[in-house]
Tab-separated table of C-alpha atoms in Angstrom:
chain	number	residue	atom	x	y	z
A	1	UNK	CA	14.846	14.813	-7.254
A	2	UNK	CA	14.903	12.014	-4.704
A	3	UNK	CA	13.971	14.174	-1.858
A	4	UNK	CA	10.811	15.253	-3.802
A	5	UNK	CA	9.925	11.646	-4.794
A	6	UNK	CA	10.164	10.035	-1.353
A	7	UNK	CA	7.578	12.421	0.250
A	8	UNK	CA	4.652	10.002	1.296
A	9	UNK	CA	1.201	11.477	2.124
A	10	UNK	CA	2.746	14.600	3.675
A	11	UNK	CA	0.667	17.827	3.607
A	12	UNK	CA	2.269	21.035	2.691
A	13	UNK	CA	1.700	23.535	5.607
A	14	UNK	CA	1.750	27.149	4.788
A	15	UNK	CA	0.295	28.563	8.123
A	16	UNK	CA	-2.468	28.095	10.785
A	17	UNK	CA	-4.290	30.195	13.167
A	18	UNK	CA	-5.898	29.451	16.484
A	19	UNK	CA	-9.288	30.497	17.644
A	20	UNK	CA	-9.756	31.713	21.315
A	21	UNK	CA	-10.846	28.252	22.273
A	22	UNK	CA	-7.507	26.837	21.091
A	23	UNK	CA	-9.240	25.237	18.132
A	24	UNK	CA	-7.104	25.342	14.940
A	25	UNK	CA	-8.792	26.789	11.848
A	26	UNK	CA	-7.368	25.625	8.670
A	27	UNK	CA	-8.086	26.821	5.054
A	28	UNK	CA	-7.375	23.680	2.865
A	29	UNK	CA	-6.668	24.003	-0.923
A	30	UNK	CA	-6.632	21.426	-3.757
A	31	UNK	CA	-3.909	22.687	-6.097
A	32	UNK	CA	-4.931	20.170	-8.786
A	33	UNK	CA	-7.434	21.281	-11.385
A	34	UNK	CA	-9.581	18.159	-11.216
A	35	UNK	CA	-11.747	16.378	-8.685
A	36	UNK	CA	-9.895	14.863	-5.723
A	37	UNK	CA	-11.999	12.180	-4.053
A	38	UNK	CA	-10.545	10.885	-0.752
A	39	UNK	CA	-8.011	13.584	-0.598
A	40	UNK	CA	-5.473	12.866	2.047
A	41	UNK	CA	-4.880	15.117	5.139
A	42	UNK	CA	-2.079	13.945	7.413
A	43	UNK	CA	-1.084	16.101	10.524
A	44	UNK	CA	1.613	14.981	12.877
A	45	UNK	CA	1.459	15.296	16.635
A	46	UNK	CA	4.512	17.501	16.539
A	47	UNK	CA	2.905	19.868	13.936
A	48	UNK	CA	-0.259	20.190	15.990
A	49	UNK	CA	1.693	20.907	19.156
A	50	UNK	CA	3.262	23.908	17.461
A	51	UNK	CA	-0.210	25.290	16.905
A	52	UNK	CA	-2.028	24.611	20.173
A	53	UNK	CA	-1.527	22.820	23.536
A	54	UNK	CA	-2.646	19.247	23.090
A	55	UNK	CA	-5.031	18.328	25.851
A	56	UNK	CA	-4.153	15.274	27.993
A	57	UNK	CA	-6.281	12.326	27.231
A	58	UNK	CA	-8.094	13.829	24.293
A	59	UNK	CA	-7.789	12.964	20.569
A	60	UNK	CA	-7.687	15.493	17.603
A	61	UNK	CA	-10.329	15.358	15.064
A	62	UNK	CA	-11.559	17.534	12.080
A	63	UNK	CA	-14.908	19.160	11.546
A	64	UNK	CA	-16.144	20.896	8.417
A	65	UNK	CA	-17.807	24.218	8.199
A	66	UNK	CA	-21.186	22.712	9.061
A	67	UNK	CA	-19.766	21.293	12.203
A	68	UNK	CA	-19.761	17.620	10.946
A	69	UNK	CA	-16.849	15.342	11.680
A	70	UNK	CA	-14.995	14.326	8.602
A	71	UNK	CA	-13.642	10.708	8.510
A	72	UNK	CA	-10.473	10.629	10.740
A	73	UNK	CA	-8.403	8.229	12.561
A	74	UNK	CA	-5.310	8.777	14.944
A	75	UNK	CA	-2.574	6.316	14.645
A	76	UNK	CA	0.358	5.181	16.920
A	77	UNK	CA	2.968	4.954	14.203
A	78	UNK	CA	5.980	4.179	16.480
A	79	UNK	CA	4.271	1.690	18.942
A	80	UNK	CA	5.040	3.745	22.065
A	81	UNK	CA	1.302	3.801	23.062
A	82	UNK	CA	0.716	7.495	22.251
A	83	UNK	CA	-0.909	8.765	19.098
A	84	UNK	CA	1.502	10.308	16.454
A	85	UNK	CA	-0.719	11.206	13.463
A	86	UNK	CA	-4.086	12.304	12.667
A	87	UNK	CA	-4.988	10.929	9.285
A	88	UNK	CA	-8.356	12.155	7.401
A	89	UNK	CA	-9.907	11.804	4.024
A	90	UNK	CA	-12.240	14.276	2.333
A	91	UNK	CA	-13.569	15.013	-1.155
A	92	UNK	CA	-12.402	18.276	-2.852
A	93	UNK	CA	-13.477	19.765	-6.188
A	94	UNK	CA	-10.936	20.938	-8.872
A	95	UNK	CA	-8.848	23.821	-7.563
A	96	UNK	CA	-11.210	24.276	-4.636
A	97	UNK	CA	-10.696	25.126	-0.980
A	98	UNK	CA	-12.592	24.507	2.179
A	99	UNK	CA	-12.344	25.379	5.947
A	100	UNK	CA	-11.635	22.738	8.521
A	101	UNK	CA	-11.656	23.011	12.298
A	102	UNK	CA	-9.150	20.894	14.271
A	103	UNK	CA	-10.593	20.316	17.679
A	104	UNK	CA	-10.276	17.590	20.495
A	105	UNK	CA	-12.466	14.900	21.752
A	106	UNK	CA	-12.415	11.993	24.250
A	107	UNK	CA	-11.724	8.505	22.936
A	108	UNK	CA	-15.157	7.440	24.113
A	109	UNK	CA	-16.876	10.099	21.961
A	110	UNK	CA	-14.579	9.577	18.889
A	111	UNK	CA	-17.029	8.710	16.014
A	112	UNK	CA	-17.046	5.383	14.454
A	113	UNK	CA	-16.627	5.740	10.634
A	114	UNK	CA	-17.339	3.094	7.955
A	115	UNK	CA	-14.556	0.463	7.714
A	116	UNK	CA	-12.757	1.011	4.331
A	117	UNK	CA	-9.461	-0.778	5.026
A	118	UNK	CA	-8.795	-4.153	6.819
A	119	UNK	CA	-5.965	-6.402	7.560
A	120	UNK	CA	-6.287	-10.098	8.053
A	121	UNK	CA	-3.839	-12.805	9.214
A	122	UNK	CA	-5.804	-15.797	10.704
A	123	UNK	CA	-4.377	-18.818	12.181
A	124	UNK	CA	-5.899	-22.032	10.543
A	125	UNK	CA	-7.418	-23.068	13.813
A	126	UNK	CA	-10.998	-23.261	15.057
A	127	UNK	CA	-12.563	-19.781	14.701
A	128	UNK	CA	-9.576	-18.600	12.759
A	129	UNK	CA	-8.142	-16.337	15.449
A	130	UNK	CA	-6.604	-13.161	14.106
A	131	UNK	CA	-2.909	-12.629	14.605
A	132	UNK	CA	-1.169	-9.308	15.261
A	133	UNK	CA	2.227	-10.917	14.944
A	134	UNK	CA	3.274	-14.178	13.335
A	135	UNK	CA	6.525	-15.935	12.366
A	136	UNK	CA	6.483	-17.272	8.799
A	137	UNK	CA	7.001	-20.880	7.921
A	138	UNK	CA	10.740	-21.709	7.241
A	139	UNK	CA	12.072	-24.216	4.932
A	140	UNK	CA	8.887	-24.232	2.910
A	141	UNK	CA	9.792	-22.748	-0.586
A	142	UNK	CA	8.164	-22.891	-3.925
A	143	UNK	CA	6.825	-26.231	-4.985
A	144	UNK	CA	7.927	-27.862	-1.752
A	145	UNK	CA	5.408	-26.162	0.556
A	146	UNK	CA	2.986	-28.995	0.115
A	147	UNK	CA	0.070	-27.344	1.524
A	148	UNK	CA	1.740	-26.519	4.821
A	149	UNK	CA	1.246	-22.837	4.594
A	150	UNK	CA	-2.424	-23.273	3.734
A	151	UNK	CA	-2.686	-25.596	6.752
A	152	UNK	CA	-1.073	-22.951	9.034
A	153	UNK	CA	-2.841	-19.656	7.932
A	154	UNK	CA	-6.063	-18.567	6.591
A	155	UNK	CA	-5.364	-17.536	2.938
A	156	UNK	CA	-1.781	-18.903	3.195
A	157	UNK	CA	-0.690	-15.630	4.956
A	158	UNK	CA	-1.563	-11.947	5.634
A	159	UNK	CA	-4.239	-10.268	3.470
A	160	UNK	CA	-5.106	-6.576	3.193
A	161	UNK	CA	-7.890	-4.804	1.439
A	162	UNK	CA	-9.350	-1.367	0.736
A	163	UNK	CA	-12.891	-0.928	-0.423
A	164	UNK	CA	-11.583	-1.184	-4.033
A	165	UNK	CA	-9.226	-4.151	-4.032
A	166	UNK	CA	-7.384	-6.786	-1.931
A	167	UNK	CA	-3.897	-8.378	-1.841
A	168	UNK	CA	-2.288	-11.117	0.018
A	169	UNK	CA	1.308	-12.412	0.816
A	170	UNK	CA	2.384	-16.111	0.930
A	171	UNK	CA	3.677	-16.471	4.505
A	172	UNK	CA	6.700	-18.692	3.474
A	173	UNK	CA	9.854	-18.604	1.517
A	174	UNK	CA	7.987	-18.080	-1.842
A	175	UNK	CA	6.965	-14.628	-0.467
A	176	UNK	CA	4.861	-13.913	-3.432
A	177	UNK	CA	2.165	-11.222	-3.687
A	178	UNK	CA	-1.363	-12.147	-4.958
A	179	UNK	CA	-4.502	-10.058	-5.759
A	180	UNK	CA	-8.144	-10.257	-4.726
A	181	UNK	CA	-10.404	-8.600	-7.280
A	182	UNK	CA	-13.450	-7.180	-5.485
A	183	UNK	CA	-17.002	-6.737	-6.611
A	184	UNK	CA	-18.216	-5.125	-3.336
A	185	UNK	CA	-17.028	-2.025	-1.358
A	186	UNK	CA	-17.526	-4.054	1.815
A	187	UNK	CA	-14.607	-5.526	3.832
A	188	UNK	CA	-14.710	-9.232	2.964
A	189	UNK	CA	-11.324	-10.965	3.605
A	190	UNK	CA	-12.152	-11.858	7.294
A	191	UNK	CA	-14.413	-14.662	5.914
A	192	UNK	CA	-12.413	-15.675	2.808
A	193	UNK	CA	-10.294	-18.924	2.838
A	194	UNK	CA	-12.340	-20.492	5.743
A	195	UNK	CA	-13.719	-24.011	5.880
A	196	UNK	CA	-17.315	-24.302	4.381
A	197	UNK	CA	-16.872	-21.368	2.068
A	198	UNK	CA	-16.302	-21.485	-1.676
A	199	UNK	CA	-12.773	-21.407	-2.735
A	200	UNK	CA	-11.396	-17.934	-3.359
A	201	UNK	CA	-9.986	-19.227	-6.595
A	202	UNK	CA	-13.446	-19.383	-7.927
A	203	UNK	CA	-15.772	-16.571	-8.644
A	204	UNK	CA	-17.914	-15.413	-5.823
A	205	UNK	CA	-20.402	-12.622	-5.062
A	206	UNK	CA	-17.603	-10.677	-3.356
A	207	UNK	CA	-14.993	-11.284	-6.115
A	208	UNK	CA	-12.088	-13.870	-6.365
A	209	UNK	CA	-8.284	-14.298	-6.468
A	210	UNK	CA	-7.670	-12.992	-9.895
A	211	UNK	CA	-3.848	-13.699	-10.259
A	212	UNK	CA	-1.525	-16.742	-10.873
A	213	UNK	CA	1.826	-16.022	-9.315
A	214	UNK	CA	3.893	-19.131	-9.781
A	215	UNK	CA	7.622	-18.430	-9.166
A	216	UNK	CA	7.310	-14.736	-10.283
A	217	UNK	CA	7.315	-11.766	-7.989
A	218	UNK	CA	3.521	-11.501	-8.576
A	219	UNK	CA	1.715	-8.365	-7.461
A	220	UNK	CA	4.792	-6.253	-6.425
A	221	UNK	CA	6.948	-8.595	-4.330
A	222	UNK	CA	10.541	-7.565	-3.974
A	223	UNK	CA	14.118	-8.729	-4.644
A	224	UNK	CA	17.469	-7.030	-4.435
A	225	UNK	CA	19.956	-6.826	-7.342
A	226	UNK	CA	23.681	-7.410	-6.688
A	227	UNK	CA	26.103	-7.542	-9.537
A	228	UNK	CA	23.239	-8.025	-12.123
A	229	UNK	CA	21.826	-10.938	-10.262
A	230	UNK	CA	18.437	-10.677	-8.546
A	231	UNK	CA	17.663	-12.293	-5.206
A	232	UNK	CA	14.186	-12.895	-3.902
A	233	UNK	CA	13.805	-11.351	-0.587
A	234	UNK	CA	13.083	-13.991	2.044
A	235	UNK	CA	13.971	-17.144	0.056
A	236	UNK	CA	16.128	-18.047	3.080
A	237	UNK	CA	16.580	-16.838	6.618
A	238	UNK	CA	13.536	-16.135	8.821
A	239	UNK	CA	10.605	-13.698	8.627
A	240	UNK	CA	7.776	-12.116	10.562
A	241	UNK	CA	4.550	-10.148	10.175
A	242	UNK	CA	3.767	-7.477	12.549
A	243	UNK	CA	0.698	-5.053	12.494
A	244	UNK	CA	1.590	-1.379	13.127
A	245	UNK	CA	-2.052	-0.103	13.120
A	246	UNK	CA	-5.275	-0.903	11.630
A	247	UNK	CA	-8.038	1.721	10.946
A	248	UNK	CA	-11.092	2.529	8.986
A	249	UNK	CA	-9.151	4.788	6.551
A	250	UNK	CA	-5.696	3.236	6.459
A	251	UNK	CA	-3.902	0.277	7.796
A	252	UNK	CA	-0.157	-0.604	7.958
A	253	UNK	CA	1.928	-3.685	8.769
A	254	UNK	CA	5.665	-4.861	8.332
A	255	UNK	CA	6.971	-7.984	6.749
A	256	UNK	CA	10.479	-8.280	8.202
A	257	UNK	CA	13.243	-10.553	7.115
A	258	UNK	CA	16.280	-11.575	9.448
A	259	UNK	CA	19.516	-13.267	8.445
A	260	UNK	CA	18.548	-13.180	4.841
A	261	UNK	CA	21.610	-13.991	2.868
A	262	UNK	CA	22.754	-12.683	-0.404
A	263	UNK	CA	25.664	-14.918	-1.165
A	264	UNK	CA	27.442	-15.115	2.156
A	265	UNK	CA	26.254	-11.798	3.437
A	266	UNK	CA	23.275	-11.732	6.006
A	267	UNK	CA	20.880	-8.767	5.685
A	268	UNK	CA	17.860	-7.406	7.487
A	269	UNK	CA	15.019	-6.177	5.316
A	270	UNK	CA	11.811	-4.506	6.355
A	271	UNK	CA	9.031	-4.316	3.819
A	272	UNK	CA	6.288	-1.876	5.079
A	273	UNK	CA	2.912	-2.077	3.440
A	274	UNK	CA	0.147	0.473	3.690
A	275	UNK	CA	-3.420	0.269	2.192
A	276	UNK	CA	-5.728	3.520	2.124
A	277	UNK	CA	-9.383	3.704	1.633
A	278	UNK	CA	-10.505	4.579	-2.043
A	279	UNK	CA	-7.190	3.447	-3.459
A	280	UNK	CA	-6.677	0.652	-6.050
A	281	UNK	CA	-3.119	0.116	-4.757
A	282	UNK	CA	-0.951	-0.659	-1.742
A	283	UNK	CA	2.100	1.512	-1.005
A	284	UNK	CA	5.310	-0.138	0.022
A	285	UNK	CA	8.477	1.297	1.619
A	286	UNK	CA	11.476	-1.267	1.576
A	287	UNK	CA	14.624	-0.795	3.691
A	288	UNK	CA	17.668	-2.931	3.833
A	289	UNK	CA	20.531	-2.974	6.442
A	290	UNK	CA	23.524	-4.956	7.641
A	291	UNK	CA	25.866	-4.283	4.701
A	292	UNK	CA	27.586	-1.481	2.906
A	293	UNK	CA	27.272	-3.383	-0.563
A	294	UNK	CA	25.584	-1.376	-3.289
A	295	UNK	CA	22.319	-3.084	-3.887
A	296	UNK	CA	19.220	-2.122	-5.774
A	297	UNK	CA	15.516	-2.784	-5.014
A	298	UNK	CA	13.676	-4.761	-7.467
A	299	UNK	CA	9.818	-4.895	-7.326
A	300	UNK	CA	8.159	-6.875	-10.010
A	301	UNK	CA	4.918	-7.841	-11.903
A	302	UNK	CA	4.072	-11.243	-13.064
A	303	UNK	CA	4.075	-11.514	-16.905
A	304	UNK	CA	2.853	-14.988	-17.225
A	305	UNK	CA	-0.188	-13.889	-19.316
A	306	UNK	CA	1.076	-10.698	-20.737
A	307	UNK	CA	3.747	-10.071	-23.376
A	308	UNK	CA	3.890	-6.225	-23.416
A	309	UNK	CA	5.197	-3.791	-20.656
A	310	UNK	CA	4.143	-0.150	-21.036
A	311	UNK	CA	6.667	2.189	-19.560
A	312	UNK	CA	5.326	5.769	-19.003
A	313	UNK	CA	6.722	8.971	-17.522
A	314	UNK	CA	3.411	9.807	-15.539
A	315	UNK	CA	4.790	13.150	-14.530
A	316	UNK	CA	8.026	14.836	-13.498
A	317	UNK	CA	8.531	12.671	-10.399
A	318	UNK	CA	6.994	9.270	-11.166
A	319	UNK	CA	7.342	6.500	-13.846
A	320	UNK	CA	4.770	3.871	-14.354
A	321	UNK	CA	5.352	0.172	-15.516
A	322	UNK	CA	1.978	-1.216	-16.767
A	323	UNK	CA	0.579	-4.355	-18.044
A	324	UNK	CA	-2.918	-4.766	-19.425
A	325	UNK	CA	-4.171	-8.008	-20.879
A	326	UNK	CA	-6.529	-10.936	-20.295
A	327	UNK	CA	-4.467	-12.042	-17.374
A	328	UNK	CA	-7.069	-12.356	-14.672
A	329	UNK	CA	-7.885	-15.907	-13.685
A	330	UNK	CA	-11.396	-15.682	-15.012
A	331	UNK	CA	-9.953	-14.605	-18.457
A	332	UNK	CA	-10.985	-11.016	-18.024
A	333	UNK	CA	-8.870	-7.838	-18.466
A	334	UNK	CA	-6.606	-6.937	-15.684
A	335	UNK	CA	-4.166	-3.998	-15.443
A	336	UNK	CA	-1.261	-4.115	-13.112
A	337	UNK	CA	1.178	-1.200	-12.575
A	338	UNK	CA	4.165	-0.378	-10.553
A	339	UNK	CA	4.535	3.352	-9.903
A	340	UNK	CA	8.122	4.278	-8.830
A	341	UNK	CA	9.894	7.588	-8.035
A	342	UNK	CA	11.773	8.484	-11.152
A	343	UNK	CA	14.642	9.832	-9.119
A	344	UNK	CA	15.378	6.393	-7.929
A	345	UNK	CA	14.882	4.508	-11.099
A	346	UNK	CA	17.946	2.988	-12.647
A	347	UNK	CA	16.523	0.657	-15.268
A	348	UNK	CA	14.006	-2.065	-15.889
A	349	UNK	CA	13.983	-5.592	-17.248
A	350	UNK	CA	12.601	-8.975	-17.690
A	351	UNK	CA	13.332	-12.224	-15.910
A	352	UNK	CA	14.018	-15.528	-17.533
A	353	UNK	CA	10.928	-17.457	-18.495
A	354	UNK	CA	11.810	-20.712	-16.466
A	355	UNK	CA	14.441	-22.082	-14.230
A	356	UNK	CA	15.558	-21.464	-10.704
A	357	UNK	CA	14.975	-18.325	-8.853
A	358	UNK	CA	12.570	-15.519	-10.091
A	359	UNK	CA	10.817	-16.341	-13.341
A	360	UNK	CA	8.126	-14.612	-15.578
A	361	UNK	CA	8.520	-11.238	-14.149
A	362	UNK	CA	8.853	-7.623	-15.339
A	363	UNK	CA	10.716	-5.573	-12.918
A	364	UNK	CA	12.002	-2.130	-12.138
A	365	UNK	CA	15.554	-1.469	-10.481
A	366	UNK	CA	15.604	1.222	-8.007
A	367	UNK	CA	18.651	2.701	-6.332
A	368	UNK	CA	18.884	1.830	-2.712
A	369	UNK	CA	21.279	2.500	0.118
A	370	UNK	CA	21.666	0.836	3.509
A	371	UNK	CA	18.982	2.173	6.044
A	372	UNK	CA	17.402	4.296	3.171
A	373	UNK	CA	13.563	3.780	2.702
A	374	UNK	CA	12.611	3.391	-0.987
A	375	UNK	CA	8.953	3.823	-1.766
A	376	UNK	CA	6.744	2.369	-4.569
A	377	UNK	CA	3.109	1.580	-5.320
A	378	UNK	CA	1.435	-1.439	-6.904
A	379	UNK	CA	-1.941	-1.104	-8.596
A	380	UNK	CA	-4.428	-3.689	-9.643
A	381	UNK	CA	-7.320	-2.621	-11.971
A	382	UNK	CA	-9.851	-5.442	-12.751
A	383	UNK	CA	-12.486	-4.814	-15.502
A	384	UNK	CA	-15.111	-6.565	-13.435
A	385	UNK	CA	-14.661	-4.132	-10.660
A	386	UNK	CA	-14.913	-1.149	-12.933
A	387	UNK	CA	-15.425	-1.332	-16.805
A	388	UNK	CA	-13.143	1.581	-17.223
A	389	UNK	CA	-10.247	-0.799	-16.737
A	390	UNK	CA	-11.062	-2.600	-19.974
A	391	UNK	CA	-9.494	0.479	-21.725
A	392	UNK	CA	-5.837	0.933	-21.645
A	393	UNK	CA	-6.222	4.760	-22.173
A	394	UNK	CA	-8.515	4.905	-19.078
A	395	UNK	CA	-6.001	2.965	-17.078
A	396	UNK	CA	-3.026	5.223	-18.179
A	397	UNK	CA	-5.219	8.391	-17.653
A	398	UNK	CA	-6.112	7.166	-14.218
A	399	UNK	CA	-2.463	6.471	-13.281
A	400	UNK	CA	-1.281	9.856	-14.393
A	401	UNK	CA	-3.827	11.324	-12.035
A	402	UNK	CA	-2.673	9.033	-9.323
A	403	UNK	CA	0.989	10.199	-9.824
A	404	UNK	CA	-0.128	13.888	-9.558
A	405	UNK	CA	-1.945	13.225	-6.403
A	406	UNK	CA	1.133	11.609	-5.022
A	407	UNK	CA	3.267	14.410	-5.990
A	408	UNK	CA	1.014	17.265	-4.982
A	409	UNK	CA	-0.367	17.188	-1.546
A	410	UNK	CA	-3.314	19.462	-0.360
A	411	UNK	CA	-2.082	22.733	1.133
A	412	UNK	CA	-3.081	24.908	3.980
A	413	UNK	CA	-3.086	28.681	4.875
A	414	UNK	CA	-4.438	30.924	7.617
A	415	UNK	CA	-8.080	31.133	8.125
A	416	UNK	CA	-8.910	34.683	9.214
């Protein structure tokens, strides 16, 4: 069960064929019996190399049957300066199939596709220069930060967005997660939180910050559980932000924590965060190392303005934890959800209402081992972005579909 649950955006490859020109022809299937917008196609360099020789200094790209390029990007995942994956999105009808041609093109001729994801960490300096790497502020926890984080960083830390929703992280020892509700499909966060602009806490044409986080885990921030006690990741030690890649269709970065102590034991934690076009969520992969203690990963949802947690088996592989209430800061309806692999799920719970440490949080408890990546997703569905999200049934039906998409990738076979 765990092996199935941890598969992230991996296509199922049955077979491929090569044309005389060493172009790879793929017949692509949608195995789900409903429309699949922005279906993910992910091809690794090693897989492509098995089908055809990879031309030097050329990049892979996909065309449809009409010869038009479908939205793609190539990503250097491991930071060695060479592309590792071809990532593409396409729309597919229920139980449909399509033929795609994998070919190669120079970087100069690679098309520019509409930007549908964005990362932003700006230094709070003239011009707000964008940072690809940064150290977080230390010794700046909870109510003692006194505006220092805001003075150091645009939006107090890294922000990330798709065309559907945005999020941000507090770049200090609070380490909370927040939500930007969006009313536009455009990328907007580069110009949010800058001098002369309206506060993002107030409604604007593009949207607003819709969540109050306090000392909760907010919108999917993490802790680890040891002996029934939950410890907020990053509430001591040091931390950093590092962009892995940024593209029009997906973007990814790491929040890393060094010398984070649980009791007297120092740990290293990596929280990888990815945002994909067309999605109302971000996807996390959390990994700890430095101890053989038995810990459990604890992602959470703030419950400051919600008194009901809905727990649903979304399908055979994923469980959803959902709140739905008038919990947006403009007093409108906001649904928040954690989707976690059922094979990792141990239990779930609720933190204390007040006091030290993590408060006002619903959380899931996920089995975790040293150096073992554990995935989960966090969704934010704001009724002002889409009126469907005013209905709990619409929210749960949507999340069931999302869980099916996560569990069942598109498939390929030989194109004669």
